[in-house]
PDB file of N, CA, C and O in Angstrom:
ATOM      1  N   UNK M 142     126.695 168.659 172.036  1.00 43.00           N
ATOM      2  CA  UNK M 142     125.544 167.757 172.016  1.00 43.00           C
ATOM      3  C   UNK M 142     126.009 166.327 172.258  1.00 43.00           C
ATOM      4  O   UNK M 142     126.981 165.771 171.745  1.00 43.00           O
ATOM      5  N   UNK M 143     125.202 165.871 173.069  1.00 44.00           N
ATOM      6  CA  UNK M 143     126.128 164.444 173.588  1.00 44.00           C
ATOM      7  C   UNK M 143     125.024 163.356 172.714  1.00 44.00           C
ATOM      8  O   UNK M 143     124.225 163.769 171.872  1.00 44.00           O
ATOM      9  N   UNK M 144     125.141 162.216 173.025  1.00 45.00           N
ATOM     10  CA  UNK M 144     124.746 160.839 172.420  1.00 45.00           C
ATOM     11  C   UNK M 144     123.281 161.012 172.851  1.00 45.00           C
ATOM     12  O   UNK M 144     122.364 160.699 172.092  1.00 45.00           O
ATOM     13  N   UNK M 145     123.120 161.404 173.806  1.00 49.00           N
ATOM     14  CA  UNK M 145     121.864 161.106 174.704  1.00 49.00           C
ATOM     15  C   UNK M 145     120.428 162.060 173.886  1.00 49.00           C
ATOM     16  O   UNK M 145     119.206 161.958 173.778  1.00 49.00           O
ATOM     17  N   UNK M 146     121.588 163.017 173.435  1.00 46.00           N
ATOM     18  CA  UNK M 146     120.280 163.942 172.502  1.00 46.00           C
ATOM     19  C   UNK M 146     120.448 163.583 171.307  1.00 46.00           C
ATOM     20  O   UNK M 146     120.887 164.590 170.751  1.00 46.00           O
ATOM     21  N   UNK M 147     120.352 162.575 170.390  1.00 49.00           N
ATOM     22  CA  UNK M 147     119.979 162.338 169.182  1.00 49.00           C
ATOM     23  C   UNK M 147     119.116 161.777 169.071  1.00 49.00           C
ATOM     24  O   UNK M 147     119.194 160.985 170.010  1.00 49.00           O
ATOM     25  N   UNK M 148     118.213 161.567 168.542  1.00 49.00           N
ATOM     26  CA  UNK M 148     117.108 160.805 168.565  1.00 49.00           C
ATOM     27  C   UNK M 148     117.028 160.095 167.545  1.00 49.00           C
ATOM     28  O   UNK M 148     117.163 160.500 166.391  1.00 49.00           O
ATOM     29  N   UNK M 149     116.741 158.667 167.987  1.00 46.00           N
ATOM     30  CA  UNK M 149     116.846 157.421 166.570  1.00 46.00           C
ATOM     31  C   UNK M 149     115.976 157.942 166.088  1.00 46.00           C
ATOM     32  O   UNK M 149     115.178 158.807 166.450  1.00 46.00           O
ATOM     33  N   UNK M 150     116.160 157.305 165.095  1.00 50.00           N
ATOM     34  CA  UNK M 150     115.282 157.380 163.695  1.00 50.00           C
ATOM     35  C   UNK M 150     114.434 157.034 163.684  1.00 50.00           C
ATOM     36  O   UNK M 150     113.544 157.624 163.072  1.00 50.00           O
ATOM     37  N   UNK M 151     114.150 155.610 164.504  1.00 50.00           N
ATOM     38  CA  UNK M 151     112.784 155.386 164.693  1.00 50.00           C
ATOM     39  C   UNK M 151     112.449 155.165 166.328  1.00 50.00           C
ATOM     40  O   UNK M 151     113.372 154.745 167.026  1.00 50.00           O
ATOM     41  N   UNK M 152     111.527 155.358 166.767  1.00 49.00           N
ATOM     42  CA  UNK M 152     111.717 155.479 168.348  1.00 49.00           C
ATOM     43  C   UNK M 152     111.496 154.334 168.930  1.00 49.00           C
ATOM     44  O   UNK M 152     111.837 154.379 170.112  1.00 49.00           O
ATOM     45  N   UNK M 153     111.062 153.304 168.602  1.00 54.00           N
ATOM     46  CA  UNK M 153     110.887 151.945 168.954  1.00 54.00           C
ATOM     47  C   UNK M 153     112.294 151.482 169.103  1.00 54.00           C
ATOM     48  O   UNK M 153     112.503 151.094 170.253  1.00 54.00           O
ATOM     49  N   UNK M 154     113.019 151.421 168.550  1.00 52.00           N
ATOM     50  CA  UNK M 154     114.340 151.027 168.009  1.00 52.00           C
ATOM     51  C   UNK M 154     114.889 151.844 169.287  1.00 52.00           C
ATOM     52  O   UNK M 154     115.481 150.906 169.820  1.00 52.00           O
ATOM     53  N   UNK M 155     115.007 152.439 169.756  1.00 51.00           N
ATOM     54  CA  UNK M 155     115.581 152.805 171.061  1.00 51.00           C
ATOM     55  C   UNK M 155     114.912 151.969 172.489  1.00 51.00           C
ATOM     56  O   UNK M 155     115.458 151.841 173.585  1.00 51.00           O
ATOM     57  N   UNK M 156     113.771 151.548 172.122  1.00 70.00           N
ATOM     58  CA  UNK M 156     113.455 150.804 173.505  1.00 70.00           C
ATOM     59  C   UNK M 156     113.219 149.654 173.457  1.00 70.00           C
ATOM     60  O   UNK M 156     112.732 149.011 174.388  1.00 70.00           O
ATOM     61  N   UNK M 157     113.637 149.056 171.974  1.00 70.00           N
ATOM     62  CA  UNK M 157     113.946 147.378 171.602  1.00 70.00           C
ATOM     63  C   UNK M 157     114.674 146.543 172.828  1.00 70.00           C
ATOM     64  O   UNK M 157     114.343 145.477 173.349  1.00 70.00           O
ATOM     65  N   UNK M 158     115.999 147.586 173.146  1.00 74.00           N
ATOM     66  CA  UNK M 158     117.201 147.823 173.631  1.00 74.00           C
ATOM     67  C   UNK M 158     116.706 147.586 175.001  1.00 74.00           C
ATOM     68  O   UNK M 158     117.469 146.805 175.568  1.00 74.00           O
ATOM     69  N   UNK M 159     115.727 147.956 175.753  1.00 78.00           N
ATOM     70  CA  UNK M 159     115.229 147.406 176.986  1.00 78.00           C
ATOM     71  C   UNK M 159     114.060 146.059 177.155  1.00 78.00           C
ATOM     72  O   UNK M 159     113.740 145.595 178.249  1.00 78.00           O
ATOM     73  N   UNK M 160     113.671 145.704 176.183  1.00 83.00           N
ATOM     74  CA  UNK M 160     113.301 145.030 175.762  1.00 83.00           C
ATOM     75  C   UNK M 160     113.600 143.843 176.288  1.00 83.00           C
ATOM     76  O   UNK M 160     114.770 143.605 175.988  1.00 83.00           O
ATOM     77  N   UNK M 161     112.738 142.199 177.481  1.00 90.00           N
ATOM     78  CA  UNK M 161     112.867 141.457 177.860  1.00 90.00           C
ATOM     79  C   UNK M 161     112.982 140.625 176.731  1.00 90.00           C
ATOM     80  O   UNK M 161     113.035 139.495 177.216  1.00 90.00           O
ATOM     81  N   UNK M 162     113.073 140.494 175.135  1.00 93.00           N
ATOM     82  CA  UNK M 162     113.008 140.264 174.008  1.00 93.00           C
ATOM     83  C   UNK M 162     113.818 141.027 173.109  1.00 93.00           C
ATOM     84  O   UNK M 162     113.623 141.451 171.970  1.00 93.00           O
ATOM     85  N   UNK M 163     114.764 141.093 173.900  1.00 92.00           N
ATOM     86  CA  UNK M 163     115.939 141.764 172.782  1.00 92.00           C
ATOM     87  C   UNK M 163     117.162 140.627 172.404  1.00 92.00           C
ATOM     88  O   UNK M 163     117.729 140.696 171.314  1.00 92.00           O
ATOM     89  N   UNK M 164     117.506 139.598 173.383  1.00 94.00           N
ATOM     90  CA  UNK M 164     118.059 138.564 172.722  1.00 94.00           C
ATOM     91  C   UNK M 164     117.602 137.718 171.354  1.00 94.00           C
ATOM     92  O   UNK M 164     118.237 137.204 170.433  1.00 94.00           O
ATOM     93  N   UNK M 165     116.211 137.830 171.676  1.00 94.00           N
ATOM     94  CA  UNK M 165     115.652 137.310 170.631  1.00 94.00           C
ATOM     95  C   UNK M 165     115.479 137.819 169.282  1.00 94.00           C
ATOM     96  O   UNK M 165     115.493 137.285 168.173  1.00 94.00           O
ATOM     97  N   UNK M 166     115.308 139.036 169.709  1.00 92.00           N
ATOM     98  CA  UNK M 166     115.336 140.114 168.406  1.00 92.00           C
ATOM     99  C   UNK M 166     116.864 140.278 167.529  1.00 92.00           C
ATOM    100  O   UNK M 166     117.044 140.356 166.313  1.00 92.00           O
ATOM    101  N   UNK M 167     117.613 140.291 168.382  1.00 93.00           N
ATOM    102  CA  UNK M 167     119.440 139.969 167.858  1.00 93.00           C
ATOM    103  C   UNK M 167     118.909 138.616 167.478  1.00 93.00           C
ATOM    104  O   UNK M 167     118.125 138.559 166.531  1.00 93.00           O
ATOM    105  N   UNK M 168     119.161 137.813 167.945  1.00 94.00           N
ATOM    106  CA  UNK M 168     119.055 136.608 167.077  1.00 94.00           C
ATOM    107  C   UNK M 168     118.652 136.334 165.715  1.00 94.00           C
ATOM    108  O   UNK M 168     119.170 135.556 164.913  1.00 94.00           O
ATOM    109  N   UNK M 169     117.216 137.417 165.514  1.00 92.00           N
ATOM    110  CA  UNK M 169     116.421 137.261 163.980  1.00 92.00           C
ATOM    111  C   UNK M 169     117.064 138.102 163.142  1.00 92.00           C
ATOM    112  O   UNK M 169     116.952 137.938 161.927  1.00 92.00           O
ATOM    113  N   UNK M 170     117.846 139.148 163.678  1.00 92.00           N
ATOM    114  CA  UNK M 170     118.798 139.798 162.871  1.00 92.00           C
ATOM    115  C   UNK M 170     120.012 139.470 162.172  1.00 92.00           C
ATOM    116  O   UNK M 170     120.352 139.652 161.003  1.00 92.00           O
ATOM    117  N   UNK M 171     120.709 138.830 163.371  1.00 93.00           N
ATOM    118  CA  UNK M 171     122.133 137.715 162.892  1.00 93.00           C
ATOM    119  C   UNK M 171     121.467 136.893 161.906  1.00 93.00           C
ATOM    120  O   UNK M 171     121.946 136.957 160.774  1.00 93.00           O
ATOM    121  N   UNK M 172     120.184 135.918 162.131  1.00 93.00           N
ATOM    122  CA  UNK M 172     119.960 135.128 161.012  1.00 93.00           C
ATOM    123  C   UNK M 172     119.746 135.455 159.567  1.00 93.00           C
ATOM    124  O   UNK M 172     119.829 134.751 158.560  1.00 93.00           O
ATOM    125  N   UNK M 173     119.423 136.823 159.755  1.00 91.00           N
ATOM    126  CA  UNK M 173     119.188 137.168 158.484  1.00 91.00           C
ATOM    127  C   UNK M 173     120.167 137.768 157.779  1.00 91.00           C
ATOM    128  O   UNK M 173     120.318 137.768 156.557  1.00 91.00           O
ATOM    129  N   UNK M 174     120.884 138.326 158.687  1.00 91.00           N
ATOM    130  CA  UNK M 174     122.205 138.540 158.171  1.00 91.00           C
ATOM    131  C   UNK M 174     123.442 137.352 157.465  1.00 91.00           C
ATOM    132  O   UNK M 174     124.070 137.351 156.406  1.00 91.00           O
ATOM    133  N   UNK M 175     123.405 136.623 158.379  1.00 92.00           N
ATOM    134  CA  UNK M 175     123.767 135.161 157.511  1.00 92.00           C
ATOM    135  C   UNK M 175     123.743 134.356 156.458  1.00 92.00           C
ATOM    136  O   UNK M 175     124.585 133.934 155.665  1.00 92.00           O
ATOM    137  N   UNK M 176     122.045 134.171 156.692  1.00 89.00           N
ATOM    138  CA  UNK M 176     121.804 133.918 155.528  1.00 89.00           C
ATOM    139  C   UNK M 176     121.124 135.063 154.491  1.00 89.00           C
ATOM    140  O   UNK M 176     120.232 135.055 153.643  1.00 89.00           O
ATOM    141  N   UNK M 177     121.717 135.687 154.845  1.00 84.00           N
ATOM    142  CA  UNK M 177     121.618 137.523 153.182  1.00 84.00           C
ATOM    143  C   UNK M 177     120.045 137.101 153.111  1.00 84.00           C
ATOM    144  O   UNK M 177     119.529 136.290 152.341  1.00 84.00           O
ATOM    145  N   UNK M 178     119.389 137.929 154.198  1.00 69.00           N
ATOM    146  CA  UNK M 178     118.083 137.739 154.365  1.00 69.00           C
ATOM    147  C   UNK M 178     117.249 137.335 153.734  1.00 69.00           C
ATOM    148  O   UNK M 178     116.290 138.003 153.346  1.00 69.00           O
ATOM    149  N   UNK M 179     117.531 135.635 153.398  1.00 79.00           N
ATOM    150  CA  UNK M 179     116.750 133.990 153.164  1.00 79.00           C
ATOM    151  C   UNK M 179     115.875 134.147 154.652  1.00 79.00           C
ATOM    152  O   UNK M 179     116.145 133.643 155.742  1.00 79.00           O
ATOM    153  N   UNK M 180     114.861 134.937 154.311  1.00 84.00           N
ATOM    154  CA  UNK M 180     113.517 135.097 155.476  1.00 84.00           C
ATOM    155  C   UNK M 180     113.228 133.823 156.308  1.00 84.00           C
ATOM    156  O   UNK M 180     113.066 133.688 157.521  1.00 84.00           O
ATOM    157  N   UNK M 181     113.206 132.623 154.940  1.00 91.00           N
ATOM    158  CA  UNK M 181     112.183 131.354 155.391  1.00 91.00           C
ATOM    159  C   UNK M 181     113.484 130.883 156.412  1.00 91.00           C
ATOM    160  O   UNK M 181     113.196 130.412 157.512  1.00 91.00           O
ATOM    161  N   UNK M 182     114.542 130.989 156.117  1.00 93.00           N
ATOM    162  CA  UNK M 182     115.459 130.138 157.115  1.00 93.00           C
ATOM    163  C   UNK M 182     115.189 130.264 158.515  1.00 93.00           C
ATOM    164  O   UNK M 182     115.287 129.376 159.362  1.00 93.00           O
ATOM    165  N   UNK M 183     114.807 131.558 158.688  1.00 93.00           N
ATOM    166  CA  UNK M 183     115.075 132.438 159.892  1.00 93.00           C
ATOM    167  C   UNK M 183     113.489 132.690 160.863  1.00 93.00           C
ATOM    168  O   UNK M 183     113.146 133.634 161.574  1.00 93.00           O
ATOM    169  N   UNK M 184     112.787 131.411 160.509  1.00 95.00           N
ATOM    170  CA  UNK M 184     111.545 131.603 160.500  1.00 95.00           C
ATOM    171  C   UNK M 184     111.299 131.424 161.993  1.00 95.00           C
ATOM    172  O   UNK M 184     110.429 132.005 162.643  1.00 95.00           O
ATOM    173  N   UNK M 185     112.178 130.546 162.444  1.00 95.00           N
ATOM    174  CA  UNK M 185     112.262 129.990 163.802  1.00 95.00           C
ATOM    175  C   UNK M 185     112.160 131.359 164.765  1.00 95.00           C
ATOM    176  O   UNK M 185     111.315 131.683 165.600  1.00 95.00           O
ATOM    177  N   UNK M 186     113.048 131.844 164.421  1.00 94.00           N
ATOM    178  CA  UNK M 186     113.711 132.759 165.042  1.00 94.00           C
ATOM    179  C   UNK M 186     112.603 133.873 165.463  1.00 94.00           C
ATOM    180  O   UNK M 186     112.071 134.084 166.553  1.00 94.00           O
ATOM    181  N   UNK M 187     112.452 134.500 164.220  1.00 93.00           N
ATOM    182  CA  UNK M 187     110.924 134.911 164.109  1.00 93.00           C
ATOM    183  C   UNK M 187     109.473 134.659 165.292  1.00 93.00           C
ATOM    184  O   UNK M 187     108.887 135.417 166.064  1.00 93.00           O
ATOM    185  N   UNK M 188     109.347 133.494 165.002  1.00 96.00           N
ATOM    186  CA  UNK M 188     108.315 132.739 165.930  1.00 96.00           C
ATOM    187  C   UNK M 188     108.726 132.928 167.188  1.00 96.00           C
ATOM    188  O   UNK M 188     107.879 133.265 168.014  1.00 96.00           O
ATOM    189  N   UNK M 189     109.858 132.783 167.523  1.00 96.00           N
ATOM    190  CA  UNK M 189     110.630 132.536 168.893  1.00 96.00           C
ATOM    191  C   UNK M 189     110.385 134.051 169.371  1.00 96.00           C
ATOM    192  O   UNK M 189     109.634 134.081 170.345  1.00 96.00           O
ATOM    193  N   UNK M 190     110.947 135.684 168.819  1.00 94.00           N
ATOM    194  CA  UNK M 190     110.566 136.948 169.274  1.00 94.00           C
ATOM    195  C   UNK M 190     109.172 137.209 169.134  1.00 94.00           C
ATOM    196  O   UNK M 190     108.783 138.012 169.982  1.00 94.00           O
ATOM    197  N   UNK M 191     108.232 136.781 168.308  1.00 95.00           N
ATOM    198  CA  UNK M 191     107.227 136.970 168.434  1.00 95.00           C
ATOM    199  C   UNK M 191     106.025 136.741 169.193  1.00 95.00           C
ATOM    200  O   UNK M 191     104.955 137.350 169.233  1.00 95.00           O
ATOM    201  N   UNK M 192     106.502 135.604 169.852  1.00 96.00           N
ATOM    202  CA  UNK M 192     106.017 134.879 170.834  1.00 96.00           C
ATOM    203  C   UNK M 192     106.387 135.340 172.157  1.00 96.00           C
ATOM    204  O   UNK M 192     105.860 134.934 173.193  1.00 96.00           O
ATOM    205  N   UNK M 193     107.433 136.315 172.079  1.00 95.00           N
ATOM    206  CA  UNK M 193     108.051 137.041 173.579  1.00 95.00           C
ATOM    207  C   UNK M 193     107.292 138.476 173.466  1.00 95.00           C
ATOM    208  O   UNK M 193     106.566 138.805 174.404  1.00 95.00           O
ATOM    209  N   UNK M 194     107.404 139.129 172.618  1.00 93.00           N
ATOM    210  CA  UNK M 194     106.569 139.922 172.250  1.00 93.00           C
ATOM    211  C   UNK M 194     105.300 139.704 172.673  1.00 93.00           C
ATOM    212  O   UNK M 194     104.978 140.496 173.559  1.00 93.00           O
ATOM    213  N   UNK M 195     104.266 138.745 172.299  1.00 95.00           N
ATOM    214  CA  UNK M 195     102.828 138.704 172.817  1.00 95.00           C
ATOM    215  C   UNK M 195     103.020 138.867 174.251  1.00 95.00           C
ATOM    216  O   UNK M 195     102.714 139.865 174.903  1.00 95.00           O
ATOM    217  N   UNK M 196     103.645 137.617 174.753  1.00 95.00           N
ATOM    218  CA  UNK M 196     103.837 137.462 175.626  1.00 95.00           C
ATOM    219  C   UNK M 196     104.065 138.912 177.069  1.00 95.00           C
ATOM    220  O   UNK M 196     103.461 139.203 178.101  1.00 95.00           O
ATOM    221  N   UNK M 197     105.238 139.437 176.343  1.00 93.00           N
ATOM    222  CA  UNK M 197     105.563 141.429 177.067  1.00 93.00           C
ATOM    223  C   UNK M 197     104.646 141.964 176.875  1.00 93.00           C
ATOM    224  O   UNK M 197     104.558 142.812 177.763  1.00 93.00           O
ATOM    225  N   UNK M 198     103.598 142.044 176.050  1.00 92.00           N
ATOM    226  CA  UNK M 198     102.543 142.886 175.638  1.00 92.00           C
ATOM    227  C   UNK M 198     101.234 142.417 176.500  1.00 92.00           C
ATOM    228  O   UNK M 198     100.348 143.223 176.784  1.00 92.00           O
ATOM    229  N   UNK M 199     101.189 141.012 176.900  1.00 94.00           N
ATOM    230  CA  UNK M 199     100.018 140.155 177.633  1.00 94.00           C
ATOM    231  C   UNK M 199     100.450 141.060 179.324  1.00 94.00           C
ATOM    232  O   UNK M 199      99.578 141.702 179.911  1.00 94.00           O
ATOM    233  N   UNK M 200     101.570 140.964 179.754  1.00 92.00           N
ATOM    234  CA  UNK M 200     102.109 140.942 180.866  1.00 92.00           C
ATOM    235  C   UNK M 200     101.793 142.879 180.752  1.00 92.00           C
ATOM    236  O   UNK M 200     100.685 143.273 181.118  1.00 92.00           O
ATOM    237  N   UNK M 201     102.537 143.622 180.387  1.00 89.00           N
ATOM    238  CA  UNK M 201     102.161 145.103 180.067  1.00 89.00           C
ATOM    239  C   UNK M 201     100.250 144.993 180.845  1.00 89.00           C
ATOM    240  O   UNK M 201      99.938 145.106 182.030  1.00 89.00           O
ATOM    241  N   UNK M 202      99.621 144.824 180.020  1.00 90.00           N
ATOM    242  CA  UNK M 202      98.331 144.514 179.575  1.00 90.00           C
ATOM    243  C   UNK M 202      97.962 144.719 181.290  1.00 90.00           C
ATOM    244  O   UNK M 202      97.536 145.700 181.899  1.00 90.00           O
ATOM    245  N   UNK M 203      98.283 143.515 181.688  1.00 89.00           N
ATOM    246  CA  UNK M 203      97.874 142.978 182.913  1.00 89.00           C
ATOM    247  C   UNK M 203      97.906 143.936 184.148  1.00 89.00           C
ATOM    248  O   UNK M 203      97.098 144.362 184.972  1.00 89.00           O
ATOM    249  N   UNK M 204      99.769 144.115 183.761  1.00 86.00           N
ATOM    250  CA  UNK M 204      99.592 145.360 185.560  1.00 86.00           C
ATOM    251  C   UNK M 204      99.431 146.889 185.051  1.00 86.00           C
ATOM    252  O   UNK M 204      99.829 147.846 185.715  1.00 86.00           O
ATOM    253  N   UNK M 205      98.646 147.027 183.489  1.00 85.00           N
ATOM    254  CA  UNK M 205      98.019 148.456 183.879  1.00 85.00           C
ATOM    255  C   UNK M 205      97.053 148.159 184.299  1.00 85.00           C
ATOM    256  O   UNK M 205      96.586 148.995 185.073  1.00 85.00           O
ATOM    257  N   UNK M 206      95.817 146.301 183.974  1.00 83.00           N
ATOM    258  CA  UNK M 206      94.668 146.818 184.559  1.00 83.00           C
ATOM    259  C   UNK M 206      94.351 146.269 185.662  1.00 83.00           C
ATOM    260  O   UNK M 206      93.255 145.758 185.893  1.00 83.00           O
ATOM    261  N   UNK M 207      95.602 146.355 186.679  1.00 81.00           N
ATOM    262  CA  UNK M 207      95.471 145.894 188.164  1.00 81.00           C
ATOM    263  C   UNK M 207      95.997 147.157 188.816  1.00 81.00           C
ATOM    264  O   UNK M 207      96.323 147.161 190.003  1.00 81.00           O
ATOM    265  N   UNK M 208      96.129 148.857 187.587  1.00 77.00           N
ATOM    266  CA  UNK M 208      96.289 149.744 188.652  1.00 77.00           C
ATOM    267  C   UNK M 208      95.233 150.375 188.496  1.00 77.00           C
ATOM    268  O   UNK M 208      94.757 150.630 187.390  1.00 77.00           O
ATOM    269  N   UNK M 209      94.750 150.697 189.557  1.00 61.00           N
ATOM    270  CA  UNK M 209      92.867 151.406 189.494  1.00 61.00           C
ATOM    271  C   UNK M 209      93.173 152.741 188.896  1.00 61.00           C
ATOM    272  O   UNK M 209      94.101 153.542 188.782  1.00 61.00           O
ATOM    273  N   UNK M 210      91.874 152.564 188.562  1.00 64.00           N
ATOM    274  CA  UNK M 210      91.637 154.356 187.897  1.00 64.00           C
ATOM    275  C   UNK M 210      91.824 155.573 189.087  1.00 64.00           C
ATOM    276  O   UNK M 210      92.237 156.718 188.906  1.00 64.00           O
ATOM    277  N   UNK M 211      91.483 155.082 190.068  1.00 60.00           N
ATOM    278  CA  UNK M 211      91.594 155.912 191.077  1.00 60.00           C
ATOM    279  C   UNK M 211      92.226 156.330 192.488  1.00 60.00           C
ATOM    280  O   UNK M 211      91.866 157.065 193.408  1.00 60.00           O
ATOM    281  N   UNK M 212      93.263 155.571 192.246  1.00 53.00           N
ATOM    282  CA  UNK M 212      94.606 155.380 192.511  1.00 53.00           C
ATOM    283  C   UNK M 212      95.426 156.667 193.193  1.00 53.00           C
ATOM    284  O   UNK M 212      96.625 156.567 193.456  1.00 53.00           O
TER     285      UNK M 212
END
């Protein structure tokens, strides 16, 4: 059984990893890791993936509904 067939634990968490918002997401992790997850420090950070997030999710959004239903 190779790497490819295990399946994370959680399935999001496998496609974080492709994610145009995965620098950002490392980032809120290191911070919290740093500071022994002191949340408020790391708030920036936070704001900063979350805001890439809308953002991937606005863009998603968009070119499913510029592909026709009937296509």
């Amino acid at each position: 059984m190779g790497l490819k067939d295990v399946t994370p634990p959680y399935p999001s968490a496998a496609r974080i990893s492709d994610s145009q918002c995965y620098p950002q997401y490392t980032a809120s992790l290191k911070c919290l890791e740093e500071f022994s997850s002191d949340k408020s420090k790391c708030q920036e950070q936070f704001d900063v993936y979350k805001e890439c997030k809308k953002k991937e999710r606005e863009a998603r959004l968009e070119r499913n509904r510029n592909r026709s239903l009937f296509s």
